[in-house]
mmCIF file of C-alpha atoms in Angstrom:
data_model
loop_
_atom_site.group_PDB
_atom_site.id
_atom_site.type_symbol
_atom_site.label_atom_id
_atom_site.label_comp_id
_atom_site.label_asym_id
_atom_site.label_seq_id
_atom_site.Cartn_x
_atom_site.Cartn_y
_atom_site.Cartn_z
ATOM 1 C CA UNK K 1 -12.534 -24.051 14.665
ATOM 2 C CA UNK K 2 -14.767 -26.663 13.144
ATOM 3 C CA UNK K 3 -13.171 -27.651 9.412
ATOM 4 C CA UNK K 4 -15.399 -25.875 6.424
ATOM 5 C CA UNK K 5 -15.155 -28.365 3.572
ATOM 6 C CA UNK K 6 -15.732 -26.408 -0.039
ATOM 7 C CA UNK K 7 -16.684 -27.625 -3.404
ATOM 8 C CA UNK K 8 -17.633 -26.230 -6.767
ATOM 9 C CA UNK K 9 -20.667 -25.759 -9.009
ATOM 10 C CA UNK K 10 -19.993 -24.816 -12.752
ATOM 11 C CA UNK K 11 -22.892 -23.357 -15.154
ATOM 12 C CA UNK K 12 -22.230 -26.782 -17.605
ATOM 13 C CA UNK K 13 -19.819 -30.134 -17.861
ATOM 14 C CA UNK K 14 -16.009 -29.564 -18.408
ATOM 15 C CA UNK K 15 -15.413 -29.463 -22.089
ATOM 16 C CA UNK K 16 -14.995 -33.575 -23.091
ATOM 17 C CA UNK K 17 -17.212 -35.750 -25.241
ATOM 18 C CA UNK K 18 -16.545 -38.623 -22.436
ATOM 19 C CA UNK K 19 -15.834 -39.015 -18.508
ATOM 20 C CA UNK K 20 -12.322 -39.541 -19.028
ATOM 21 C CA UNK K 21 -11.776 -36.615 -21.532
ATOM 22 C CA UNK K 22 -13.328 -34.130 -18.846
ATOM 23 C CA UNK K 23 -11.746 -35.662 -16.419
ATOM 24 C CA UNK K 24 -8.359 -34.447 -17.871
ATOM 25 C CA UNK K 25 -9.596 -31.693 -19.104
ATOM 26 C CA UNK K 26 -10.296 -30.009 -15.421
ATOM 27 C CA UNK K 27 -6.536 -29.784 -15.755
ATOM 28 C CA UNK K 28 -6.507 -27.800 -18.823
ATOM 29 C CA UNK K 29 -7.059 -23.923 -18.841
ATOM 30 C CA UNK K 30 -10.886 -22.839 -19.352
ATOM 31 C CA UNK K 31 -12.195 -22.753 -22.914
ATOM 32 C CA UNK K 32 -13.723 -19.269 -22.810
ATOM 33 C CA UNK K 33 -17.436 -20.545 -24.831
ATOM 34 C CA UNK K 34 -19.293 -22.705 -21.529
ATOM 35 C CA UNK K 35 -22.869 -23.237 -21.588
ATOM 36 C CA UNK K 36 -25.462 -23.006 -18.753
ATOM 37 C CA UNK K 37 -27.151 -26.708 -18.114
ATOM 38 C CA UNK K 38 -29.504 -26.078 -15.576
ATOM 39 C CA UNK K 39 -29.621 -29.995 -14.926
ATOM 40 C CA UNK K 40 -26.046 -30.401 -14.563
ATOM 41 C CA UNK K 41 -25.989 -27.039 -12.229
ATOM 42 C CA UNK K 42 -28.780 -28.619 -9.688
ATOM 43 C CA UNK K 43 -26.985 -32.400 -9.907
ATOM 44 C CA UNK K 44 -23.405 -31.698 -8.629
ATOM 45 C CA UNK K 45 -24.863 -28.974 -6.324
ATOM 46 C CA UNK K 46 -26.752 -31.915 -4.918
ATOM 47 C CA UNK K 47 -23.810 -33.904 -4.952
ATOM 48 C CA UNK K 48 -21.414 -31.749 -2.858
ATOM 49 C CA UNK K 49 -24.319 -31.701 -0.664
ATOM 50 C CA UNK K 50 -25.198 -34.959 0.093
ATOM 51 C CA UNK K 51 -21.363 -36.169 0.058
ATOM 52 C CA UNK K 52 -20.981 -34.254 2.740
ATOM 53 C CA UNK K 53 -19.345 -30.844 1.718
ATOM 54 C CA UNK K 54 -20.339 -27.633 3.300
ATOM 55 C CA UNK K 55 -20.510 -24.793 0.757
ATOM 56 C CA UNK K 56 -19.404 -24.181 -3.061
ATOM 57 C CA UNK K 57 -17.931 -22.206 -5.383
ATOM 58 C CA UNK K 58 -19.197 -20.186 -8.537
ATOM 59 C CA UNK K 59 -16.433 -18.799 -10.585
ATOM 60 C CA UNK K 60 -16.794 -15.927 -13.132
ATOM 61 C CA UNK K 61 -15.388 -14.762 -16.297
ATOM 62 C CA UNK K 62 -16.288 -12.603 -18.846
ATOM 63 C CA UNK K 63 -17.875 -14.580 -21.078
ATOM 64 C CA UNK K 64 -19.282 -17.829 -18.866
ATOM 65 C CA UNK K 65 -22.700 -17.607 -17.574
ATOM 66 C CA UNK K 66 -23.782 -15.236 -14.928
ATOM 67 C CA UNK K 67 -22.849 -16.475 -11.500
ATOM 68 C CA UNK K 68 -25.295 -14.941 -9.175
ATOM 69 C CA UNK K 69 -27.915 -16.846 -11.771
ATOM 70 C CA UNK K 70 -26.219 -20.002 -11.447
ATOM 71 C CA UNK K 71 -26.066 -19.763 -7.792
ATOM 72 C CA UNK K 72 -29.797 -19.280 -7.673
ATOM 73 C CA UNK K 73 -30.338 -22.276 -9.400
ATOM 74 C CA UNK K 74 -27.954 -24.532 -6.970
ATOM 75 C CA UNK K 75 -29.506 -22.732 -3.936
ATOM 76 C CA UNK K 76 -32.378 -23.690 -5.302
ATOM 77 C CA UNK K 77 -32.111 -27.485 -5.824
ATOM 78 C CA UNK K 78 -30.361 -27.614 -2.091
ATOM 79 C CA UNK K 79 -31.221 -27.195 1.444
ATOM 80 C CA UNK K 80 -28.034 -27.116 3.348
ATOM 81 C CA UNK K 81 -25.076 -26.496 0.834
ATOM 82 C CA UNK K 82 -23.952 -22.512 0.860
ATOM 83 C CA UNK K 83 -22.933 -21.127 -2.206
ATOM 84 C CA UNK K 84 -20.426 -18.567 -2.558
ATOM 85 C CA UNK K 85 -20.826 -16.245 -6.124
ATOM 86 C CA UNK K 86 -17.357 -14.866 -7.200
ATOM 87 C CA UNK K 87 -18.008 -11.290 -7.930
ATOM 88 C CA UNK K 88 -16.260 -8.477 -9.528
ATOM 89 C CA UNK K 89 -15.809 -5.135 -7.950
ATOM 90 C CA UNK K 90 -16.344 -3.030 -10.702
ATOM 91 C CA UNK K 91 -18.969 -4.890 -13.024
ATOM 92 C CA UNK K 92 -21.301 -3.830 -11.285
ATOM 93 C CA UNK K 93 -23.286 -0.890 -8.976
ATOM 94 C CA UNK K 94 -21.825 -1.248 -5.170
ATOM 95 C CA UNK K 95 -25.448 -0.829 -3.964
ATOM 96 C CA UNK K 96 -27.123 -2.841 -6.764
ATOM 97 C CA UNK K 97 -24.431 -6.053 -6.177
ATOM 98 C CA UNK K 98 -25.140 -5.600 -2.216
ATOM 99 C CA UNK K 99 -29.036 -6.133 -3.089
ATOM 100 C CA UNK K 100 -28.562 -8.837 -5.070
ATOM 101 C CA UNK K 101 -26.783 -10.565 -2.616
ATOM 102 C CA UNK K 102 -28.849 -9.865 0.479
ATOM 103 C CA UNK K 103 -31.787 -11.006 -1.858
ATOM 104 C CA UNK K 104 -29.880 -14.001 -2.540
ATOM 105 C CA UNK K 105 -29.358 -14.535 1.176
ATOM 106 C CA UNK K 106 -33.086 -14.377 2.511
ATOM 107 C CA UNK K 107 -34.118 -16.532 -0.564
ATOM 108 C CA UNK K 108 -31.893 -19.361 0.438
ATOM 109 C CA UNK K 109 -32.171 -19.223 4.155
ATOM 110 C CA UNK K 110 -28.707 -17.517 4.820
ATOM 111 C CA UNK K 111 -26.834 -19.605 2.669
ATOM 112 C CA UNK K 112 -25.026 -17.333 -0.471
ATOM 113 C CA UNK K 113 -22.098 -15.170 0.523
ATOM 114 C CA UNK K 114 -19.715 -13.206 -2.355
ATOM 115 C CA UNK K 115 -16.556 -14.029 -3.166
ATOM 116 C CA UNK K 116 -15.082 -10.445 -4.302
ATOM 117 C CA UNK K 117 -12.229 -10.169 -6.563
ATOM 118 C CA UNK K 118 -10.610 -7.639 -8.963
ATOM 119 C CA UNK K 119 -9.824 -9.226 -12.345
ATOM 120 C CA UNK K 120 -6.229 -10.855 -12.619
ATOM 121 C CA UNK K 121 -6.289 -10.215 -16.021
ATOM 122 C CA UNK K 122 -6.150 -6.727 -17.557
ATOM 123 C CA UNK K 123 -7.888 -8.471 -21.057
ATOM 124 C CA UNK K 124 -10.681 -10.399 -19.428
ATOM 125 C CA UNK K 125 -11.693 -7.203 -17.622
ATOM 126 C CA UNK K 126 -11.466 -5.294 -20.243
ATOM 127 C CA UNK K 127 -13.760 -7.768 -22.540
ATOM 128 C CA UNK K 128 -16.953 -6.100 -19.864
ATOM 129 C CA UNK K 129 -15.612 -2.556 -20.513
ATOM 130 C CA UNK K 130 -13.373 -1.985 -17.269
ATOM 131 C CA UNK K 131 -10.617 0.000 -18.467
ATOM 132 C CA UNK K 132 -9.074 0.542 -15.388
ATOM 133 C CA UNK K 133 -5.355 -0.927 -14.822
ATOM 134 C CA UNK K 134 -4.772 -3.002 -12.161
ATOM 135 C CA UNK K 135 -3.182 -0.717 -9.571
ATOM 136 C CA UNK K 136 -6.466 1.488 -9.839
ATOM 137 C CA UNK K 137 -9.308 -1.624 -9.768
ATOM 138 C CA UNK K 138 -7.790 -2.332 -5.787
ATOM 139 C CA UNK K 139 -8.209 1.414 -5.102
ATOM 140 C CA UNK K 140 -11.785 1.250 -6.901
ATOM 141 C CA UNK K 141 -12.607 -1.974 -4.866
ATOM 142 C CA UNK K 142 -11.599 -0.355 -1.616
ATOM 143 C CA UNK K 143 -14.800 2.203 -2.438
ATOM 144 C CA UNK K 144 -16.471 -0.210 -3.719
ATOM 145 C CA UNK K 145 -16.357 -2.742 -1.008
ATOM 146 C CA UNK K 146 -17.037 0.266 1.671
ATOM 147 C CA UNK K 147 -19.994 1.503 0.048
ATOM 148 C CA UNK K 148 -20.986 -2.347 -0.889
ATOM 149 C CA UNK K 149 -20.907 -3.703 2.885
ATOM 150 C CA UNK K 150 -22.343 -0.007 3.818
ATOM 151 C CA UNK K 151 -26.132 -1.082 1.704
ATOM 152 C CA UNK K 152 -25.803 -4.117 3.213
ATOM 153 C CA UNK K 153 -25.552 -3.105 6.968
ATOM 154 C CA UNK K 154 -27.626 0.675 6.656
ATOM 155 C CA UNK K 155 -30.659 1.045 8.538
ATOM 156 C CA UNK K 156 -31.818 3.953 7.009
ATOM 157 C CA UNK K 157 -31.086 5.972 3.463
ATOM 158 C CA UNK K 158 -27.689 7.470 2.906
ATOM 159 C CA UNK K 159 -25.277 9.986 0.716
ATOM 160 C CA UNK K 160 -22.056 8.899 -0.821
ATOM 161 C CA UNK K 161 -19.686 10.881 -2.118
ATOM 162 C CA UNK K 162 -16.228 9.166 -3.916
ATOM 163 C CA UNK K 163 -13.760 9.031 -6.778
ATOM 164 C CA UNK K 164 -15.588 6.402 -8.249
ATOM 165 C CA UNK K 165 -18.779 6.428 -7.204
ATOM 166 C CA UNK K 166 -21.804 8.986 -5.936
ATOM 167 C CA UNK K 167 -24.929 8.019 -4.684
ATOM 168 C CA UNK K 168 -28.069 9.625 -3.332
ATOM 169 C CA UNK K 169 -30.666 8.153 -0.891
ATOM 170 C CA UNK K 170 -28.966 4.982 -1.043
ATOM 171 C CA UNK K 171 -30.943 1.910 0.877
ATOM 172 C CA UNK K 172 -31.530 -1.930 0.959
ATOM 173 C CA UNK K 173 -34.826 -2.849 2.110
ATOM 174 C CA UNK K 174 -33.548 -6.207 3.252
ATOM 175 C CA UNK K 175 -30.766 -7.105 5.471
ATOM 176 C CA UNK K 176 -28.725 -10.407 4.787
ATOM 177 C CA UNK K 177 -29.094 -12.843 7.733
ATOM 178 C CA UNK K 178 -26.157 -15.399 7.179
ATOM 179 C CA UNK K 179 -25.422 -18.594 8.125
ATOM 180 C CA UNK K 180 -21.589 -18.425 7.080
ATOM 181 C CA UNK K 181 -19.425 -15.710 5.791
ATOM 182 C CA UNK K 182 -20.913 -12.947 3.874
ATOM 183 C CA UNK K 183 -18.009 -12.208 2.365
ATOM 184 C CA UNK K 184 -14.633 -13.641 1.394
ATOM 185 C CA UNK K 185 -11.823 -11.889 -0.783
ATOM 186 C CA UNK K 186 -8.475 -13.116 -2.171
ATOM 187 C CA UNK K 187 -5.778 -11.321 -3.604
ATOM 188 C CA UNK K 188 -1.672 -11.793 -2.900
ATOM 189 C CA UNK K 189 -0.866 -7.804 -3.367
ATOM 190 C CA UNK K 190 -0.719 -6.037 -0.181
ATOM 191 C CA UNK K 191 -3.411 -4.121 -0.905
ATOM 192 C CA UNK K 192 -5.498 -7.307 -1.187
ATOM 193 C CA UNK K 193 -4.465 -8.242 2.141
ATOM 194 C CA UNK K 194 -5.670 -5.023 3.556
ATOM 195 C CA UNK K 195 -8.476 -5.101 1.857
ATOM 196 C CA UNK K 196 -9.427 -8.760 2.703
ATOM 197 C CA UNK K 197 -8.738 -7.048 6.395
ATOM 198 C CA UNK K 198 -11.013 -4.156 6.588
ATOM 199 C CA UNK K 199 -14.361 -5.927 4.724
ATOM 200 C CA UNK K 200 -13.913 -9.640 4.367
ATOM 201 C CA UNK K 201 -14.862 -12.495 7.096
ATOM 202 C CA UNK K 202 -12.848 -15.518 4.998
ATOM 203 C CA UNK K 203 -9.285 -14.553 2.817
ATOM 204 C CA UNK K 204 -8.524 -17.026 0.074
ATOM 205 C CA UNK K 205 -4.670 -17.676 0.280
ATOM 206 C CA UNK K 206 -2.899 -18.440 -2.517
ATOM 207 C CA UNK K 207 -1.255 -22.220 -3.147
ATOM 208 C CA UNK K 208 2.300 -21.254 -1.292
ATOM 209 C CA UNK K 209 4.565 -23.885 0.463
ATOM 210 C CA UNK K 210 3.583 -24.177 3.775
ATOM 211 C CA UNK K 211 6.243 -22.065 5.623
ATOM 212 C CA UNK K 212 4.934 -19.011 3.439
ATOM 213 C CA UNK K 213 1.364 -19.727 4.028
ATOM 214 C CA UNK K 214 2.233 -19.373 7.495
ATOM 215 C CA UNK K 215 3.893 -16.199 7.303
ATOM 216 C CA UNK K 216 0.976 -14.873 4.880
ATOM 217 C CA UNK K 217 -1.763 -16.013 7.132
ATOM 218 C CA UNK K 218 -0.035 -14.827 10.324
ATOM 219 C CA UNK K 219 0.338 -11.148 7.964
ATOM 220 C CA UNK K 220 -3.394 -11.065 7.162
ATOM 221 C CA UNK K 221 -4.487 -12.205 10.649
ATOM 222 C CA UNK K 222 -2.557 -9.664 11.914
ATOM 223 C CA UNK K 223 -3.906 -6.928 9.347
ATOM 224 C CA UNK K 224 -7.580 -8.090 10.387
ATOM 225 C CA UNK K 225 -6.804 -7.929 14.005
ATOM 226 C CA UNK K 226 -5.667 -4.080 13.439
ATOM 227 C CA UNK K 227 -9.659 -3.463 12.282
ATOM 228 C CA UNK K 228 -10.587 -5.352 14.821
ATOM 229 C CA UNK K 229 -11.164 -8.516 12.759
ATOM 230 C CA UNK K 230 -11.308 -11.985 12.677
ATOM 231 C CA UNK K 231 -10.456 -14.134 9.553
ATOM 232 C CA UNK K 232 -10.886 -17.171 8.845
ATOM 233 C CA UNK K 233 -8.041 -18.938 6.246
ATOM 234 C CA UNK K 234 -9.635 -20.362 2.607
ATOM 235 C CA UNK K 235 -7.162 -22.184 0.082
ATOM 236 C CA UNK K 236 -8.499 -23.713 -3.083
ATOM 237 C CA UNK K 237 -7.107 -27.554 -3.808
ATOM 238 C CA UNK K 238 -6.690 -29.564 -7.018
ATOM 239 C CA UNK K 239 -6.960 -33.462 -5.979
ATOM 240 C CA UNK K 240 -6.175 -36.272 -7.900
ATOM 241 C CA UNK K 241 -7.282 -39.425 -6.025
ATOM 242 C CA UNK K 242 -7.262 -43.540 -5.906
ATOM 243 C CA UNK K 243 -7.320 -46.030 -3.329
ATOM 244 C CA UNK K 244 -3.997 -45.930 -2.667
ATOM 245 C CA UNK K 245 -1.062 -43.426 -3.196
ATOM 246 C CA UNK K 246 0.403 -45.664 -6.221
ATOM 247 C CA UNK K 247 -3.368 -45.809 -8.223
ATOM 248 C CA UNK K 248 -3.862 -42.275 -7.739
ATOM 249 C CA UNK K 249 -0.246 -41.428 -9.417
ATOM 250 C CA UNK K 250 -1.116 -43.632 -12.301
ATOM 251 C CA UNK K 251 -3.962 -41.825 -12.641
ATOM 252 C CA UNK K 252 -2.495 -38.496 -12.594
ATOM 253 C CA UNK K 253 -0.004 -39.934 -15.528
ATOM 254 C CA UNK K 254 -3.080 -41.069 -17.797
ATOM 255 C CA UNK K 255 -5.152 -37.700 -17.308
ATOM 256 C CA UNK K 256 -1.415 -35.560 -17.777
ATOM 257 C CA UNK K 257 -1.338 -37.226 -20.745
ATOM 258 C CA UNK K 258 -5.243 -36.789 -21.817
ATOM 259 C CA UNK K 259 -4.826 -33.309 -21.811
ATOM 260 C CA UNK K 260 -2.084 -32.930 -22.960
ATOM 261 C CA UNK K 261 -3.002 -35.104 -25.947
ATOM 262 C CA UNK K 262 -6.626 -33.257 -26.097
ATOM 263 C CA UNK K 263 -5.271 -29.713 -25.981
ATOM 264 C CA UNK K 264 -2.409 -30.256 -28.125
ATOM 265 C CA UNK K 265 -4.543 -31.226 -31.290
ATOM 266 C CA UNK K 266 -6.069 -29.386 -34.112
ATOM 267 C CA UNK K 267 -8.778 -31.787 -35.101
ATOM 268 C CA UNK K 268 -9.725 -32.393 -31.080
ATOM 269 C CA UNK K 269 -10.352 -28.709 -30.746
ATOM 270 C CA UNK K 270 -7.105 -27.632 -29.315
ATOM 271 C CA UNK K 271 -7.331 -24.247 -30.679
ATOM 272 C CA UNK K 272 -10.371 -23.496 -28.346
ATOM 273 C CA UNK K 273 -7.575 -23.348 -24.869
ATOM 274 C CA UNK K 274 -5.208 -20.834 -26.295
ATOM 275 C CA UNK K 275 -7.980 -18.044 -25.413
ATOM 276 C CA UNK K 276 -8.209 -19.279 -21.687
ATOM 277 C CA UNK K 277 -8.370 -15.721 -19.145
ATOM 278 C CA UNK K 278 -5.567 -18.161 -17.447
ATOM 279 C CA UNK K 279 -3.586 -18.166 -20.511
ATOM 280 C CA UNK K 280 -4.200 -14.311 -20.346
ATOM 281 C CA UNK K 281 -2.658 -14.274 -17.212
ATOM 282 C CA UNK K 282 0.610 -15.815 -18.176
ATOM 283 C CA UNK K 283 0.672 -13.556 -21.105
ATOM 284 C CA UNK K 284 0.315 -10.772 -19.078
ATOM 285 C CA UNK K 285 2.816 -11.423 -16.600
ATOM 286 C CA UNK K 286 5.421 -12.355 -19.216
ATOM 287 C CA UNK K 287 5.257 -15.810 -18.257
ATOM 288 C CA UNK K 288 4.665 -17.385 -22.084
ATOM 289 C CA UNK K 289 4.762 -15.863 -25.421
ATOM 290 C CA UNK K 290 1.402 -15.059 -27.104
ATOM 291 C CA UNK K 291 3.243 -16.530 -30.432
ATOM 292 C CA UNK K 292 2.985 -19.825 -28.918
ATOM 293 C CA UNK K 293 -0.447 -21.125 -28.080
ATOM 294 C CA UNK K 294 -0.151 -24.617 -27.811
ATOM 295 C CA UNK K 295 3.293 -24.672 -25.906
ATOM 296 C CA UNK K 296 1.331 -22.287 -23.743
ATOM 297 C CA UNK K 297 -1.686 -24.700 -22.834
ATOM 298 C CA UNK K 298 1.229 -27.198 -22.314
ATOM 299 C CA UNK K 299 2.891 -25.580 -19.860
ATOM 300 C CA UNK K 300 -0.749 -24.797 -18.538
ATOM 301 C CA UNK K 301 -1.472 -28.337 -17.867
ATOM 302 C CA UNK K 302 2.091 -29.706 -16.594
ATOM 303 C CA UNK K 303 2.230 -26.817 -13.987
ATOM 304 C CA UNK K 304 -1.725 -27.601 -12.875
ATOM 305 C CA UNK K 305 -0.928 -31.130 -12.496
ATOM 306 C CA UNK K 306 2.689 -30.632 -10.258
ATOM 307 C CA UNK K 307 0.382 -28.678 -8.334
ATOM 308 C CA UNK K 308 -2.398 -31.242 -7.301
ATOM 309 C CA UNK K 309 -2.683 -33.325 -4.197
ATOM 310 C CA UNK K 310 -1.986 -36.555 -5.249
ATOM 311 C CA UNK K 311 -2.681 -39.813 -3.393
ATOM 312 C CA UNK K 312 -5.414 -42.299 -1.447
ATOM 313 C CA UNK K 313 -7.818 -40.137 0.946
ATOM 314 C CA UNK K 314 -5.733 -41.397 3.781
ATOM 315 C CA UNK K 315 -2.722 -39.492 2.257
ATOM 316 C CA UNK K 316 -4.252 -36.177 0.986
ATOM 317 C CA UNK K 317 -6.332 -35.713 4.544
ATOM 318 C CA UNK K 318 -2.793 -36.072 6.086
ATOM 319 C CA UNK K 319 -1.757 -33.271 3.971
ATOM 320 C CA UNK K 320 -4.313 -31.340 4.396
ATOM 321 C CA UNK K 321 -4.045 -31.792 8.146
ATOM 322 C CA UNK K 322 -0.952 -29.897 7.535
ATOM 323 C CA UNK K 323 -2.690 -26.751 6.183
ATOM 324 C CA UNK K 324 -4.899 -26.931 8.946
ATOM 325 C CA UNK K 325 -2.253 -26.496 11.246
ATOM 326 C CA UNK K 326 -0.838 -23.650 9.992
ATOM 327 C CA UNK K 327 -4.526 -22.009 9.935
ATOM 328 C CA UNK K 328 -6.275 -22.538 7.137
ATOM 329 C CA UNK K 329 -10.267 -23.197 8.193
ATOM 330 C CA UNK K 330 -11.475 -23.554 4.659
ATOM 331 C CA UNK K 331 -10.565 -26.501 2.172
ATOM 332 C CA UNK K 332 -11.598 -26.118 -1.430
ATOM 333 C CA UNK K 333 -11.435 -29.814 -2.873
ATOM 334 C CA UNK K 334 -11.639 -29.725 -6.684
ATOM 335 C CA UNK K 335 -11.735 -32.755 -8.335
ATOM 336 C CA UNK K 336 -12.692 -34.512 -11.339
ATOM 337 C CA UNK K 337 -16.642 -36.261 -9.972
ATOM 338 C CA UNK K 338 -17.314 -38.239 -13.542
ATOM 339 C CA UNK K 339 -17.460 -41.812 -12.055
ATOM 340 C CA UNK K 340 -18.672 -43.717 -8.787
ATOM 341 C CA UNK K 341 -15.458 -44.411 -7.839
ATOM 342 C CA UNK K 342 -14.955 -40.520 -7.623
ATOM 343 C CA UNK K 343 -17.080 -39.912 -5.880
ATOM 344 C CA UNK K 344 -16.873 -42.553 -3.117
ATOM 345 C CA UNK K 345 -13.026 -41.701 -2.679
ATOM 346 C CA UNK K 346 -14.339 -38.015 -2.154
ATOM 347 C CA UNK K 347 -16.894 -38.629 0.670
ATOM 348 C CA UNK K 348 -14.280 -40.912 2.090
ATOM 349 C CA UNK K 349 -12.060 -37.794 1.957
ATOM 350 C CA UNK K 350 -14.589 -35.784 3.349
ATOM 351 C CA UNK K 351 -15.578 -38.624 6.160
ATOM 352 C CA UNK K 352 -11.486 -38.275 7.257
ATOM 353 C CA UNK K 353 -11.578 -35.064 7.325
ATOM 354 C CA UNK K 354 -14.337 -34.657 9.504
ATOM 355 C CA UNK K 355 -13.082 -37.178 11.881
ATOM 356 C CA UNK K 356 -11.908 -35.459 15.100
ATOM 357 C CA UNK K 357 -9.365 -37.834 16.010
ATOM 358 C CA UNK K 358 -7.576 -37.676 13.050
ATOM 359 C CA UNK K 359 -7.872 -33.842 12.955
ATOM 360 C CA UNK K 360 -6.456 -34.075 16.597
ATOM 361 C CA UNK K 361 -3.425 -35.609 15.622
ATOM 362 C CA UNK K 362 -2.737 -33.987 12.257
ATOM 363 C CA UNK K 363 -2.956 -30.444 14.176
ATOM 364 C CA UNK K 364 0.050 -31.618 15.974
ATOM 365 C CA UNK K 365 2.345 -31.708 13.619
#
């Protein structure tokens, strides 16, 4: 199955006053203030589309611009790239979210799909009134997501009755005519694996070593294939890259210590991190203690940049060759874009990538 390359499309600039301070700061957790830019949303959609990349992600959070309305605006300023909106169950009406998308759809020639998720964060979802824990938003988005894929597929008006939701006379009067997936879904909980089974076309894995993403896309293949199913295999990258493997590890080292040197100060605004929904999330799980905001963001950074693919294209499309032989179809490159050079090491990325010999011989290993 032909490679789907992924990139992203934010609603404004990564906080930085310069190139180099939002380059580093793509490694920092998400202030939660971000303004919409409607230039800067229709140049880098632009610019994963002409270097080459397939589709791209809006994310969402409570308090960042909506993402269906950034979407429009990409789709918009593009003819090829497909966007795909990260959406909340919950948020939002089943059959009003399923119109907005199929509207989305026919507007942009088959090219916007959802990406549903549940909230990791019991605080962020909470911030737009969902009081639910998390246990209860999966069994909400399993109604949700039935009566949501329902609107868009029904033919004619129909009754729904549910813990969560009723609804009378329900219809679409447009049906989404796709050029990709309609919808993808992520979530490590079994539940989210079943769920990404019954309704979604593309599951976003999370960043495991390779044996376990085996296992966990062999698990959710198999779930899928119980409904029926195919799925295809998405997992979201952080890439730091140079011309060769010992430029891009300097330049991990310089923007480590940017951000680290940007978050950790009180006159350079490092205050504005410790409210990050990702910072939420290690709260939350009892990974860092709320009493400690800065050694939080820290932490934050160091773990996002041990993370990252790190190297010259030739080396990162080599590793990603790897995930592509254990079954992943979708490659999410995010990267800092600020300078030329970036950007030419990413479309020679892409270019490798795309190359079917190399493919051939990474998918033996």
């Amino acid at each position: 199955m032909e490679l789907d390359i992924r990139g992203g499309v934010r609603a404004a600039p990564v906080a930085g006053d310069t190139p180099e301070e939002r380059s580093a700061l793509r490694f920092a957790p998400d202030p939660r203030e971000r303004a919409a830019d409607p230039g800067y949303v229709a140049r880098t959609a632009r610019e994963n589309e002409e270097d080459g990349l397939d589709s791209a992600l809006v994310t969402q959070s409570s308090s960042w611009p909506d993402p269906w309305l950034v979407a429009a605006w990409a789709l918009a300023a593009t003819s090829r790239l497909r966007i795909a909106v990260a959406h909340r169950a919950g948020t939002t009406a089943p059959t009003a979210a399923a119109r907005a998308l199929a509207t989305l759809d026919r507007l942009s020639d088959g090219r916007a799909a959802a990406h549903v998720i549940v909230g990791s964060s019991d605080a962020d979802v909470l911030r737009d009134g969902d009081v639910l824990g998390k246990a209860d938003r999966y069994r909400r988005a399993d109604e949700y997501l039935s009566l949501f894929t329902r609107t868009l597929a029904a033919r004619e008006p129909f009754d729904h009755d549910g813990e969560f939701y009723t609804v009378r006379d329900a219809y679409c009067g447009l049906v989404p005519e796709p050029r990709g997936e309609l919808i993808s879904f992520g979530g490590s909980s079994p539940e989210g694996l079943e769920l990404a089974a019954r309704y979604a076309e593309v599951y976003a894995v999370p960043a495991l070593p390779v044996p376990a993403t085996r296992r966990r896309i062999a698990e959710v293949r198999a779930a899928a294939a119980r409904h029926g199913r195919p799925l295809r295999i998405w997992r979201h990258l952080t890439l730091v890259l140079g011309k060769d493997d010992e430029a891009a590890q300097e330049r991990a080292r310089v923007l480590g210590r940017e951000a680290l040197r940007l978050t950790g100060s009180a006159d350079g605004g490092g205050d504005r991190f410790t409210g990050a929904v990702q910072l939420d999330r290690d709260r939350e799980r009892g990974r860092s203690d709320p009493a400690h905001g800065r050694r939080q963001t820290e932490a934050y950074v160091r773990r996002s940049l041990a993370a990252a693919f790190v190297g010259s294209p030739a080396t990162v499309a080599d590793r990603i060759g790897v995930l592509r032989a254990a079954g992943v179809d979708v490659v999410q490159l995010d990267m800092a874009v600020e300078r030329a050079q970036d950007r030419e090491l990413r479309r020679d990325l892409v270019r490798r990538l795309r190359d079917p010999y190399r493919a051939g011989r990474r998918g033996a290993w």
